XYZ file of C-alpha atoms in Angstrom:
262
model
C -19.871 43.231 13.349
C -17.556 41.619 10.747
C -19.433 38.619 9.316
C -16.364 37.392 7.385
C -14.243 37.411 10.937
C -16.871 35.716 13.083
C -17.048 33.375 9.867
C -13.161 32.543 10.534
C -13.485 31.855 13.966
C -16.248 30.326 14.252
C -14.993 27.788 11.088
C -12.186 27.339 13.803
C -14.414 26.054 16.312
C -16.515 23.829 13.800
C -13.646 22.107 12.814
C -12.482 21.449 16.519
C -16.534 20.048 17.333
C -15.647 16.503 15.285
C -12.419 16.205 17.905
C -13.128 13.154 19.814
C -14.330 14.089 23.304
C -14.966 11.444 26.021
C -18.307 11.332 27.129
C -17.549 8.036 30.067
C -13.460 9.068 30.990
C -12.402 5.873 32.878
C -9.186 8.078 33.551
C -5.736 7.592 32.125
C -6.643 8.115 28.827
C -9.098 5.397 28.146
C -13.093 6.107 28.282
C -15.685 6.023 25.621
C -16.112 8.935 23.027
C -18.920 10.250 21.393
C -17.892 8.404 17.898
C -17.965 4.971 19.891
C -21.256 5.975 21.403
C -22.540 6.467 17.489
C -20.736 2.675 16.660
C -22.587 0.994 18.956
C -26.053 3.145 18.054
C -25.268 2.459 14.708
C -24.621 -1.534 15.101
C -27.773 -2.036 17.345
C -29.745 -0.042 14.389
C -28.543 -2.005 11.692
C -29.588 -5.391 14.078
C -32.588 -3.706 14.571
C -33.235 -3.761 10.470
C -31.975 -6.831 9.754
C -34.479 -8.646 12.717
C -37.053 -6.851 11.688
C -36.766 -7.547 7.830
C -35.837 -10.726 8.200
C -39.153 -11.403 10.361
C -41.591 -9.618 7.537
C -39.402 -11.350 4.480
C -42.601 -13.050 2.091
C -42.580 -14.373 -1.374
C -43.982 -10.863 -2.609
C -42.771 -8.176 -0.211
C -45.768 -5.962 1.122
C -43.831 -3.299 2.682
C -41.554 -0.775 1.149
C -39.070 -0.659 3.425
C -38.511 -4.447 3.459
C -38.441 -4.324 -0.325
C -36.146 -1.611 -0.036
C -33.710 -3.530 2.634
C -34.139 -6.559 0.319
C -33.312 -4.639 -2.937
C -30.440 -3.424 -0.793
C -29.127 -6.701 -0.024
C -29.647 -8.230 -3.832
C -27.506 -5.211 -4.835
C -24.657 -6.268 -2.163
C -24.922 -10.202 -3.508
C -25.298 -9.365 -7.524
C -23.348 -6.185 -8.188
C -20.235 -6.604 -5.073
C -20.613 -10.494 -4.588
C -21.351 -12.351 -7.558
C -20.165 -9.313 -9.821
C -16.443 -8.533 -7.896
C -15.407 -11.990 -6.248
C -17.145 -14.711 -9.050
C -16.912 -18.146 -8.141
C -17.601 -18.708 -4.266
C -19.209 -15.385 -3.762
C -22.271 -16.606 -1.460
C -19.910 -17.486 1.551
C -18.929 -13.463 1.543
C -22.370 -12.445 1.212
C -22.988 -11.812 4.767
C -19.700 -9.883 5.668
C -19.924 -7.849 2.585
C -23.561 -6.872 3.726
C -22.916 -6.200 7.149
C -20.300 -3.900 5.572
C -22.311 -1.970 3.385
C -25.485 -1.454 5.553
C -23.341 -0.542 8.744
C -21.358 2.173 6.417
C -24.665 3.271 5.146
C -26.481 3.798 8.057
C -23.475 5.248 9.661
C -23.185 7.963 7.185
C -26.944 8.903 6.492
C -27.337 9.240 10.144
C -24.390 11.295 10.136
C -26.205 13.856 8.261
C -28.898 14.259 10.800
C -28.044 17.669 11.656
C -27.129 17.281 15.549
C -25.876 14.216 14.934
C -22.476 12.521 14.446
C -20.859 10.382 11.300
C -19.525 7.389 13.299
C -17.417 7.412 9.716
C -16.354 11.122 10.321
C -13.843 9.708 12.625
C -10.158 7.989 11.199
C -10.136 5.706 14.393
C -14.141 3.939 13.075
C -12.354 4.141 9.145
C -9.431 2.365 10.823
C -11.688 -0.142 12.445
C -13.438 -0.684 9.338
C -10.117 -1.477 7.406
C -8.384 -3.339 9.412
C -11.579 -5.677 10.178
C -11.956 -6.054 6.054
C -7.761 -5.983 5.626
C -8.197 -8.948 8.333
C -10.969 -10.654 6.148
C -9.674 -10.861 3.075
C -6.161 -12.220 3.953
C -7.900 -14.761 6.147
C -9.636 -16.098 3.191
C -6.574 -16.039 1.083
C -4.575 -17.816 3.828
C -7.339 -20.380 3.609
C -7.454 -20.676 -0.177
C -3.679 -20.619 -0.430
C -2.015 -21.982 2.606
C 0.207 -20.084 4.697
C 3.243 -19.866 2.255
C 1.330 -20.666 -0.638
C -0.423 -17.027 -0.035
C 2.743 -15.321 0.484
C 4.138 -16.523 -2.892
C 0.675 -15.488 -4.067
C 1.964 -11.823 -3.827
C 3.823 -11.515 -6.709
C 1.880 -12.793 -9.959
C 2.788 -15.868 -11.819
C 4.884 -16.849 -14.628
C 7.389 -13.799 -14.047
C 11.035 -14.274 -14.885
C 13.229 -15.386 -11.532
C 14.973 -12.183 -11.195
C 11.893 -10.045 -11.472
C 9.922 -11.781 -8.707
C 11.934 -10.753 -5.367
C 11.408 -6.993 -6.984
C 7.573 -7.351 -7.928
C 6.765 -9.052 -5.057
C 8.133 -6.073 -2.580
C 5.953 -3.801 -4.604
C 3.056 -6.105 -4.183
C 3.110 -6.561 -0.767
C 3.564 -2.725 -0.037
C 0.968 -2.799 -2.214
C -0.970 -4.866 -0.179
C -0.637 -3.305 3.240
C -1.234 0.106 1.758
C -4.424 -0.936 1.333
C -5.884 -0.797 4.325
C -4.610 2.363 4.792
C -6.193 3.777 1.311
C -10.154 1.924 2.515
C -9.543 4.470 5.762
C -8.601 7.594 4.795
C -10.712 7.279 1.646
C -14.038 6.953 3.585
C -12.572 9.319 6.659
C -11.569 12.231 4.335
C -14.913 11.666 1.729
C -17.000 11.907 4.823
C -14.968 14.398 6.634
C -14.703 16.807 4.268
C -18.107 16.757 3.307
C -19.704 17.935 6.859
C -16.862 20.642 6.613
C -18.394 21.859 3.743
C -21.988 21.784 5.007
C -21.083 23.061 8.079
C -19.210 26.155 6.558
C -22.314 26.996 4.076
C -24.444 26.851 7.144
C -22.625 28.883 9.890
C -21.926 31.125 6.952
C -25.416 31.659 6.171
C -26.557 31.743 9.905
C -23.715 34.453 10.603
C -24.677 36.951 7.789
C -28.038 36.956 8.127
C -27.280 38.011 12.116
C -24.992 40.876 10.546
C -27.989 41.736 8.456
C -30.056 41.977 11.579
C -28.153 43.509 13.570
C -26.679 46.320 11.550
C -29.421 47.167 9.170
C -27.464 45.721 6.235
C -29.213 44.633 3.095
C -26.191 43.948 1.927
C -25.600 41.170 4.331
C -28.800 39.482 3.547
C -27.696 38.403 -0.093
C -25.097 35.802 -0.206
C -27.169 34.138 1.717
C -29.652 33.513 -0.288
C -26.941 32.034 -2.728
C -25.638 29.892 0.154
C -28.944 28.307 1.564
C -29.692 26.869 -2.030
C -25.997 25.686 -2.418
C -26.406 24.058 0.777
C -29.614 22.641 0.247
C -27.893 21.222 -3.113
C -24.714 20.386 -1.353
C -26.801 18.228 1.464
C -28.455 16.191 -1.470
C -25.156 15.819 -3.308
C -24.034 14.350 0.267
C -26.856 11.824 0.352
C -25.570 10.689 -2.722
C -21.925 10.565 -1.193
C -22.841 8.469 1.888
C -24.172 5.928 -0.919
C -20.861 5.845 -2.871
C -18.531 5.628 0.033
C -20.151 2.691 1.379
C -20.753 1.219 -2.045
C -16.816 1.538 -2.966
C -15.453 0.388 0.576
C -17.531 -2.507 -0.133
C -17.395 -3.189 -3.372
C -13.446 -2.650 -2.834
C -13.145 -5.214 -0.058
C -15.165 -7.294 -2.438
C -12.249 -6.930 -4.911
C -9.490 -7.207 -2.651
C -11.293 -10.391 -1.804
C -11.231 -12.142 -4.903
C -7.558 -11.063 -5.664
C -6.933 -13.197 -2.726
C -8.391 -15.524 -2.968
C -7.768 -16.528 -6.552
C -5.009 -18.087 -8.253
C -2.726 -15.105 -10.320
């Protein structure tokens, strides 16, 4: 048995297991994958939290896990609202926290082992982006006007000639971004179950060769590997925090760039 072979293939096979599969095929194409099975476990979750908190919210909170939610949500309204949009904040509040609790719970529940990062998936980043892309024009069609917001593009008080030119590059600018809020939380969370799942069919696979040929050999990377991977799963905690906190604090910016006059 070659463990560095088996390792190979098997690596190929780990890397086809986040492939969308349709688990309800209406035929044609169209049915419901795993990922959208996750979404909608995800969603109801995150209701689930927010009814429940919202129910046991007191003056002093008693429970932990409220306090924590609530700490949660202060964190969303201080550090992304107040801290990334200024003025007007409050009224983004709620999509901002929806935002950052659904990415969170997405990702931590990603790293169940078994389960599935609803985040793991481009088509759920896409989602994500396009629903905050969406948002944040909305608001600065609203503050603007239709052509006012347009103009908005390109900053103020450049020279005539300059402004056809800078406002091309702002507008790519601008549509670029919801491509960058996808692939940044795809590939962060992506590439980071690649990596766990490598150190752990890599540890799994040598210790069989050390088994099964008699090997002592076999049986010492290992050892190496299941405390990288135990490091590398808490570094990945720490990564499902950031990814959620930057898409969020991100569409908090793109927000107030918007929506205020430049």
């Amino acid at each position: 048995m070659n463990p560095l072979e088996t390792l190979s293939e098997e690596a190929v096979h780990l890397q086809h297991s986040f492939d969308p599969v349709f688990v309800i095929d209406f035929g044609n194409g169209i049915g419901i994958t795993q990922y959208m099975v996750y979404v909608i476990l995800i969603f109801i979750l995150t209701l689930l939290i927010v009814l429940l908190v919202g129910k046991r919210l007191t003056l002093v909170p008693k429970s932990k896990f409220t306090n924590m939610v609530e700490y949660g949500y202060e964190f969303v309204k201080k550090d992304m609202g107040e801290g990334a949009i200024g003025h007007g904040y409050k009224k983004h509040i709620p999509f901002l926290a929806t935002l950052f609790f659904f990415i969170l719970i997405a990702n931590f529940v990603g790293l169940i082992p078994g389960a599935k990062a609803a985040t793991g998936t481009i088509s759920v980043t896409w989602a994500l982006a396009v629903i905050s892309f969406v948002y944040f024009n909305y608001w600065g069609v609203k503050a603007h006007g239709g052509w006012g917001y347009i103009k908005s593009i390109a900053p103020s008080g450049l020279p005539k000639p300059m402004v056809p030119v800078i406002w091309f590059f702002e507008f790519i600018s601008l549509v670029l971004r919801v491509l960058t809020l996808a692939v940044r939380l795809y590939g962060n969370m992506f590439a980071g179950h690649m990596v766990l799942g490598i150190f752990a069919l890599a540890t799994s696979i040598f210790i069989q060769a050390a088994i099964q040929t008699g090997n002592v050999l076999f049986g010492l990377p290992p050892v190496g590997w299941m405390a990288l991977l135990i490091a590398m799963y808490a570094l990945e905690c720490l990564v499902a925090f950031l990814q959620a906190y930057v898409f969020t604090t991100l569409s908090a910016v793109y927000i107030n760039l918007a929506t205020s006059s430049h």
